[in-house]
Tab-separated table of C-alpha atoms and ligand atoms in Angstrom:
chain	number	residue	atom	x	y	z
R	1	UNK	CA	6.038	-8.094	-16.892
R	2	UNK	CA	7.033	-8.742	-13.232
R	3	UNK	CA	5.652	-6.149	-10.807
R	4	UNK	CA	9.134	-4.844	-9.965
R	5	UNK	CA	9.792	-4.001	-13.627
R	6	UNK	CA	6.410	-2.288	-13.864
R	7	UNK	CA	7.254	-0.092	-10.851
R	8	UNK	CA	10.533	0.746	-12.522
R	9	UNK	CA	8.948	1.801	-15.822
R	10	UNK	CA	9.061	5.454	-16.814
R	11	UNK	CA	5.302	5.413	-17.426
R	12	UNK	CA	4.519	4.274	-13.854
R	13	UNK	CA	6.993	6.650	-12.238
R	14	UNK	CA	5.534	9.590	-14.195
R	15	UNK	CA	2.019	8.706	-13.069
R	16	UNK	CA	3.018	9.478	-9.438
R	17	UNK	CA	4.530	12.879	-10.214
R	18	UNK	CA	2.855	15.773	-8.445
R	19	UNK	CA	0.968	13.589	-5.924
R	20	UNK	CA	2.017	14.960	-2.549
R	21	UNK	CA	-1.248	15.062	-0.567
R	22	UNK	CA	-1.927	12.644	2.269
R	23	UNK	CA	-4.892	10.320	1.799
R	24	UNK	CA	-7.817	10.689	4.236
R	25	UNK	CA	-6.957	7.701	6.476
R	26	UNK	CA	-3.304	8.792	6.553
R	27	UNK	CA	-4.462	12.169	7.925
R	28	UNK	CA	-6.506	10.410	10.616
R	29	UNK	CA	-3.609	8.122	11.577
R	30	UNK	CA	-1.125	11.001	11.633
R	31	UNK	CA	-3.470	12.852	13.978
R	32	UNK	CA	-3.668	9.782	16.271
R	33	UNK	CA	0.127	9.345	16.379
R	34	UNK	CA	1.353	12.924	16.135
R	35	UNK	CA	2.158	13.390	19.839
R	36	UNK	CA	4.239	10.205	19.901
R	37	UNK	CA	6.284	10.821	16.743
R	38	UNK	CA	8.846	13.285	18.099
R	39	UNK	CA	11.930	11.282	19.042
R	40	UNK	CA	10.898	8.322	16.842
R	41	UNK	CA	12.984	6.435	14.324
R	42	UNK	CA	10.801	5.802	11.290
R	43	UNK	CA	11.115	3.466	8.312
R	44	UNK	CA	8.971	4.350	5.280
R	45	UNK	CA	8.918	1.394	2.869
R	46	UNK	CA	8.058	1.842	-0.807
R	47	UNK	CA	8.394	5.646	-0.694
R	48	UNK	CA	7.995	5.998	-4.449
R	49	UNK	CA	8.364	9.697	-5.197
R	50	UNK	CA	8.258	10.610	-1.520
R	51	UNK	CA	4.599	11.597	-1.118
R	52	UNK	CA	4.586	10.586	2.560
R	53	UNK	CA	8.163	11.771	3.206
R	54	UNK	CA	7.098	15.429	3.181
R	55	UNK	CA	4.505	14.824	5.888
R	56	UNK	CA	6.254	12.366	8.218
R	57	UNK	CA	9.971	13.222	8.019
R	58	UNK	CA	9.654	16.678	9.680
R	59	UNK	CA	7.827	15.101	12.639
R	60	UNK	CA	10.293	12.335	13.566
R	61	UNK	CA	13.881	12.226	14.862
R	62	UNK	CA	15.208	9.993	12.113
R	63	UNK	CA	13.492	9.009	8.868
R	64	UNK	CA	14.677	6.312	6.483
R	65	UNK	CA	12.859	5.989	3.156
R	66	UNK	CA	13.294	2.833	1.122
R	67	UNK	CA	12.077	1.513	-2.231
R	68	UNK	CA	13.114	-1.388	-4.470
R	69	UNK	CA	12.603	0.646	-7.648
R	70	UNK	CA	15.791	2.429	-8.672
R	71	UNK	CA	13.880	4.775	-10.967
R	72	UNK	CA	11.487	5.816	-8.165
R	73	UNK	CA	14.356	6.563	-5.751
R	74	UNK	CA	16.394	8.280	-8.418
R	75	UNK	CA	13.495	10.490	-9.534
R	76	UNK	CA	12.702	11.378	-5.908
R	77	UNK	CA	16.324	12.378	-5.277
R	78	UNK	CA	16.511	14.446	-8.448
R	79	UNK	CA	13.242	16.225	-7.635
R	80	UNK	CA	14.254	16.932	-4.018
R	81	UNK	CA	18.066	17.186	-3.988
R	82	UNK	CA	18.208	18.969	-0.600
R	83	UNK	CA	17.701	16.036	1.727
R	84	UNK	CA	16.987	17.192	5.302
R	85	UNK	CA	19.581	16.121	7.916
R	86	UNK	CA	17.332	13.534	9.571
R	87	UNK	CA	16.399	11.844	6.262
R	88	UNK	CA	18.194	9.093	4.394
R	89	UNK	CA	16.988	7.247	1.313
R	90	UNK	CA	17.936	3.653	0.407
R	91	UNK	CA	17.341	1.138	-2.314
R	92	UNK	CA	15.973	-2.047	-0.739
R	93	UNK	CA	13.354	-4.790	-0.769
R	94	UNK	CA	10.943	-5.262	2.140
R	95	UNK	CA	11.375	-9.044	1.940
R	96	UNK	CA	14.990	-8.920	3.072
R	97	UNK	CA	16.040	-5.945	5.132
R	98	UNK	CA	19.319	-7.284	6.605
R	99	UNK	CA	20.765	-3.807	6.666
R	100	UNK	CA	18.398	-2.937	9.530
R	101	UNK	CA	18.851	-4.249	13.051
R	102	UNK	CA	16.037	-6.009	14.870
R	103	UNK	CA	13.836	-3.833	17.133
R	104	UNK	CA	15.248	-0.649	15.641
R	105	UNK	CA	12.203	1.334	14.399
R	106	UNK	CA	9.360	2.943	16.374
R	107	UNK	CA	7.198	3.475	13.289
R	108	UNK	CA	7.097	1.522	10.031
R	109	UNK	CA	4.917	2.727	7.146
R	110	UNK	CA	4.161	0.919	3.885
R	111	UNK	CA	1.666	3.327	2.277
R	112	UNK	CA	-0.679	3.242	-0.727
R	113	UNK	CA	-0.891	-0.572	-1.024
R	114	UNK	CA	2.820	-1.053	-1.725
R	115	UNK	CA	2.655	-4.378	0.104
R	116	UNK	CA	0.179	-5.730	-2.487
R	117	UNK	CA	2.692	-6.339	-5.251
R	118	UNK	CA	4.221	-9.521	-3.868
R	119	UNK	CA	2.806	-13.050	-3.565
R	120	UNK	CA	1.072	-14.414	-0.436
R	121	UNK	CA	4.247	-16.290	0.640
R	122	UNK	CA	6.369	-13.185	0.120
R	123	UNK	CA	3.808	-11.093	1.964
R	124	UNK	CA	4.325	-13.309	5.022
R	125	UNK	CA	8.113	-12.921	4.636
R	126	UNK	CA	7.664	-9.153	4.366
R	127	UNK	CA	5.425	-8.993	7.442
R	128	UNK	CA	7.953	-11.106	9.405
R	129	UNK	CA	10.739	-8.717	8.360
R	130	UNK	CA	8.643	-5.683	9.296
R	131	UNK	CA	7.874	-7.280	12.674
R	132	UNK	CA	11.580	-8.010	13.213
R	133	UNK	CA	12.715	-4.411	12.621
R	134	UNK	CA	9.856	-2.869	14.656
R	135	UNK	CA	10.186	-2.115	18.373
R	136	UNK	CA	7.672	-3.598	20.812
R	137	UNK	CA	4.783	-1.147	21.263
R	138	UNK	CA	5.770	0.821	18.149
R	139	UNK	CA	3.403	1.229	15.211
R	140	UNK	CA	3.017	-0.383	11.821
R	141	UNK	CA	0.837	1.456	9.292
R	142	UNK	CA	-0.045	0.112	5.853
R	143	UNK	CA	-2.878	-0.188	3.376
R	144	UNK	CA	-4.042	-3.130	1.319
R	145	UNK	CA	-6.687	-3.789	-1.342
R	146	UNK	CA	-10.033	-5.076	-0.121
R	147	UNK	CA	-11.276	-8.277	-1.759
R	148	UNK	CA	-14.828	-7.251	-0.786
R	149	UNK	CA	-14.541	-4.505	-3.413
R	150	UNK	CA	-14.151	-6.932	-6.311
R	151	UNK	CA	-17.764	-6.680	-7.604
R	152	UNK	CA	-17.290	-2.899	-7.957
R	153	UNK	CA	-14.184	-3.446	-10.071
R	154	UNK	CA	-16.371	-4.991	-12.768
R	155	UNK	CA	-19.144	-2.386	-12.603
R	156	UNK	CA	-20.012	-0.228	-15.612
R	157	UNK	CA	-21.228	3.336	-15.058
R	158	UNK	CA	-23.493	5.139	-17.504
R	159	UNK	CA	-23.805	8.852	-18.229
R	160	UNK	CA	-20.240	9.920	-18.997
R	161	UNK	CA	-20.375	9.798	-22.769
R	162	UNK	CA	-19.872	7.119	-25.418
R	163	UNK	CA	-16.060	7.104	-25.332
R	164	UNK	CA	-15.985	6.424	-21.602
R	165	UNK	CA	-18.698	3.800	-21.945
R	166	UNK	CA	-16.697	1.974	-24.638
R	167	UNK	CA	-13.567	2.178	-22.495
R	168	UNK	CA	-15.465	0.605	-19.596
R	169	UNK	CA	-16.692	-2.224	-21.875
R	170	UNK	CA	-13.098	-2.905	-22.907
R	171	UNK	CA	-12.008	-2.807	-19.273
R	172	UNK	CA	-14.810	-5.198	-18.243
R	173	UNK	CA	-13.868	-7.735	-20.932
R	174	UNK	CA	-10.173	-7.440	-20.152
R	175	UNK	CA	-10.844	-7.975	-16.417
R	176	UNK	CA	-12.789	-11.128	-17.327
R	177	UNK	CA	-9.955	-12.295	-19.570
R	178	UNK	CA	-7.280	-11.655	-16.925
R	179	UNK	CA	-9.092	-12.886	-13.822
R	180	UNK	CA	-12.355	-14.642	-14.704
R	181	UNK	CA	-15.615	-13.261	-13.296
R	182	UNK	CA	-16.075	-11.619	-9.890
R	183	UNK	CA	-18.082	-14.593	-8.557
R	184	UNK	CA	-14.873	-16.611	-8.461
R	185	UNK	CA	-13.612	-14.509	-5.557
R	186	UNK	CA	-16.679	-14.278	-3.313
R	187	UNK	CA	-15.725	-17.257	-1.157
R	188	UNK	CA	-12.003	-16.574	-1.121
R	189	UNK	CA	-10.093	-14.736	1.608
R	190	UNK	CA	-7.429	-13.362	-0.704
R	191	UNK	CA	-6.494	-13.328	-4.395
R	192	UNK	CA	-3.852	-12.023	-6.749
R	193	UNK	CA	-5.661	-10.034	-9.470
R	194	UNK	CA	-4.879	-7.906	-12.466
R	195	UNK	CA	-7.240	-5.041	-11.592
R	196	UNK	CA	-6.394	-2.851	-14.583
R	197	UNK	CA	-4.227	-0.393	-12.646
R	198	UNK	CA	-1.692	1.443	-14.801
R	199	UNK	CA	-3.093	-0.145	-17.976
R	200	UNK	CA	-3.152	-3.730	-16.683
R	201	UNK	CA	0.520	-3.751	-15.794
R	202	UNK	CA	0.310	-5.237	-12.289
R	203	UNK	CA	-0.730	-8.353	-10.417
R	204	UNK	CA	-2.214	-7.015	-7.196
R	205	UNK	CA	-2.995	-8.754	-3.914
R	206	UNK	CA	-6.536	-8.304	-2.561
R	207	UNK	CA	-7.560	-9.563	0.882
R	208	UNK	CA	-10.763	-9.531	2.968
R	209	UNK	CA	-10.406	-7.379	6.082
R	210	UNK	CA	-11.081	-10.242	8.499
R	211	UNK	CA	-8.415	-12.362	6.792
R	212	UNK	CA	-5.967	-9.450	7.010
R	213	UNK	CA	-6.731	-9.012	10.697
R	214	UNK	CA	-6.171	-12.774	11.272
R	215	UNK	CA	-2.873	-12.660	9.348
R	216	UNK	CA	-1.641	-9.805	11.560
R	217	UNK	CA	-2.877	-11.477	14.742
R	218	UNK	CA	-1.144	-14.760	13.820
R	219	UNK	CA	2.099	-12.824	13.570
R	220	UNK	CA	1.475	-11.280	16.989
R	221	UNK	CA	0.558	-7.709	15.942
R	222	UNK	CA	-1.729	-6.041	18.507
R	223	UNK	CA	-4.431	-3.366	18.740
R	224	UNK	CA	-5.329	-3.610	15.062
R	225	UNK	CA	-7.472	-0.712	13.816
R	226	UNK	CA	-8.949	-0.211	10.328
R	227	UNK	CA	-9.601	3.075	8.485
R	228	UNK	CA	-11.743	3.816	5.442
R	229	UNK	CA	-10.009	5.208	2.369
R	230	UNK	CA	-13.256	6.951	1.391
R	231	UNK	CA	-13.895	8.857	4.621
R	232	UNK	CA	-10.723	8.464	6.691
R	233	UNK	CA	-12.914	7.271	9.586
R	234	UNK	CA	-12.228	4.198	11.660
R	235	UNK	CA	-14.172	1.172	10.389
R	236	UNK	CA	-16.333	-0.581	12.963
R	237	UNK	CA	-15.166	-4.149	13.577
R	238	UNK	CA	-18.649	-5.460	12.676
R	239	UNK	CA	-18.503	-3.656	9.295
R	240	UNK	CA	-15.215	-5.225	8.248
R	241	UNK	CA	-17.005	-8.577	8.027
R	242	UNK	CA	-18.566	-8.465	4.582
R	243	UNK	CA	-20.099	-5.018	4.663
R	244	UNK	CA	-17.151	-2.787	3.944
R	245	UNK	CA	-16.635	-2.218	0.214
R	246	UNK	CA	-13.831	0.350	0.209
R	247	UNK	CA	-11.360	-0.331	-2.590
R	248	UNK	CA	-8.569	-0.427	-0.036
R	249	UNK	CA	-8.249	-0.061	3.708
R	250	UNK	CA	-5.627	1.398	6.025
R	251	UNK	CA	-4.427	-0.655	8.999
R	252	UNK	CA	-2.767	0.681	12.133
R	253	UNK	CA	-1.350	-1.844	14.594
R	254	UNK	CA	1.285	-2.285	17.278
R	255	UNK	CA	4.441	-4.372	17.154
R	256	UNK	CA	4.454	-7.325	19.545
S	301	LIG	C1	1.738	2.662	-4.956
S	301	LIG	S1	3.436	3.099	-4.856
S	301	LIG	C2	3.378	4.131	-3.432
S	301	LIG	C3	4.417	5.189	-3.402
S	301	LIG	C4	4.385	6.092	-2.167
S	301	LIG	N1	4.664	5.373	-0.951
S	301	LIG	C5	3.035	6.760	-2.016
S	301	LIG	O1	2.330	6.431	-1.072
S	301	LIG	O2	2.687	7.597	-2.845
S	301	LIG	C6	4.145	1.593	-4.188
S	301	LIG	C7	5.658	1.667	-4.044
S	301	LIG	O3	6.077	0.477	-3.359
S	301	LIG	C8	7.289	0.042	-3.933
S	301	LIG	N2	7.424	-1.396	-3.660
S	301	LIG	C9	6.615	-2.394	-4.091
S	301	LIG	N3	7.073	-3.581	-3.651
S	301	LIG	C10	8.181	-3.319	-2.911
S	301	LIG	C11	9.107	-4.139	-2.225
S	301	LIG	N4	8.997	-5.488	-2.259
S	301	LIG	N5	10.118	-3.554	-1.536
S	301	LIG	C12	10.256	-2.195	-1.548
S	301	LIG	N6	9.435	-1.366	-2.238
S	301	LIG	C13	8.406	-1.921	-2.899
S	301	LIG	C14	7.128	0.358	-5.427
S	301	LIG	O4	8.368	0.440	-6.105
S	301	LIG	C15	6.386	1.694	-5.372
S	301	LIG	O5	7.278	2.780	-5.403
């Protein structure tokens, strides 16, 4: 099934219900930016059921939330029918955002790895579009899966009972069937993998942090900072080269 259809499925939408907490690196980034947000125009891409809306919308002047899944947007609007005055919600795809003028947003957010469900070519299109709508000196925040985590994807943990052990064996074999073994990815910078999320419904983009930094730099993004999903702390530049094994990483950078 194409990723867009998987996002639109009732099963996937339901799995996001009730998740309204910020993730640790989002808390850190919000703390860094909080004094600059008042007066900002913000675009939140891939809002899903609006987890980030509750935290960011009250802090900015204007907040636009967008998602390409009709069911996500529809469920969000049904759950929260009283839209605050400064909030508007749209159906739209990050790859083609003609409805938005160039240089029109101070902050763009694409949270919880939403950017990982398109191909490498489309990712470049998406990043170009994001760069186009962002104002010079404004901020782009997003997270993406870490290809340095791949070995952990295939790991089997003991001590949680037979049923869980058998499930992990199934998962291990299915990962092998879908993607081949983890060794295949050690010398790659990025890969499109079926990592088992939502019962193996998605093809997901994984990228090494240094390759992600280079991709952003090639597009002109500046002051790129990385944050750990496990601790919320900033990741040392030296660590991002091979050592960091977080499953995904948050990036904060400035528009050129
Ligand atoms: C992992 S969910 C995250 C939802 C929410 N932002 C959060 O952090 O809880 C990713 C969201 O990105 C949306 N998405 C994926 N690709 C997209 C695209 N090309 N354009 C717009 N939205 C997209 C999906 O429909 C989904 O709602």
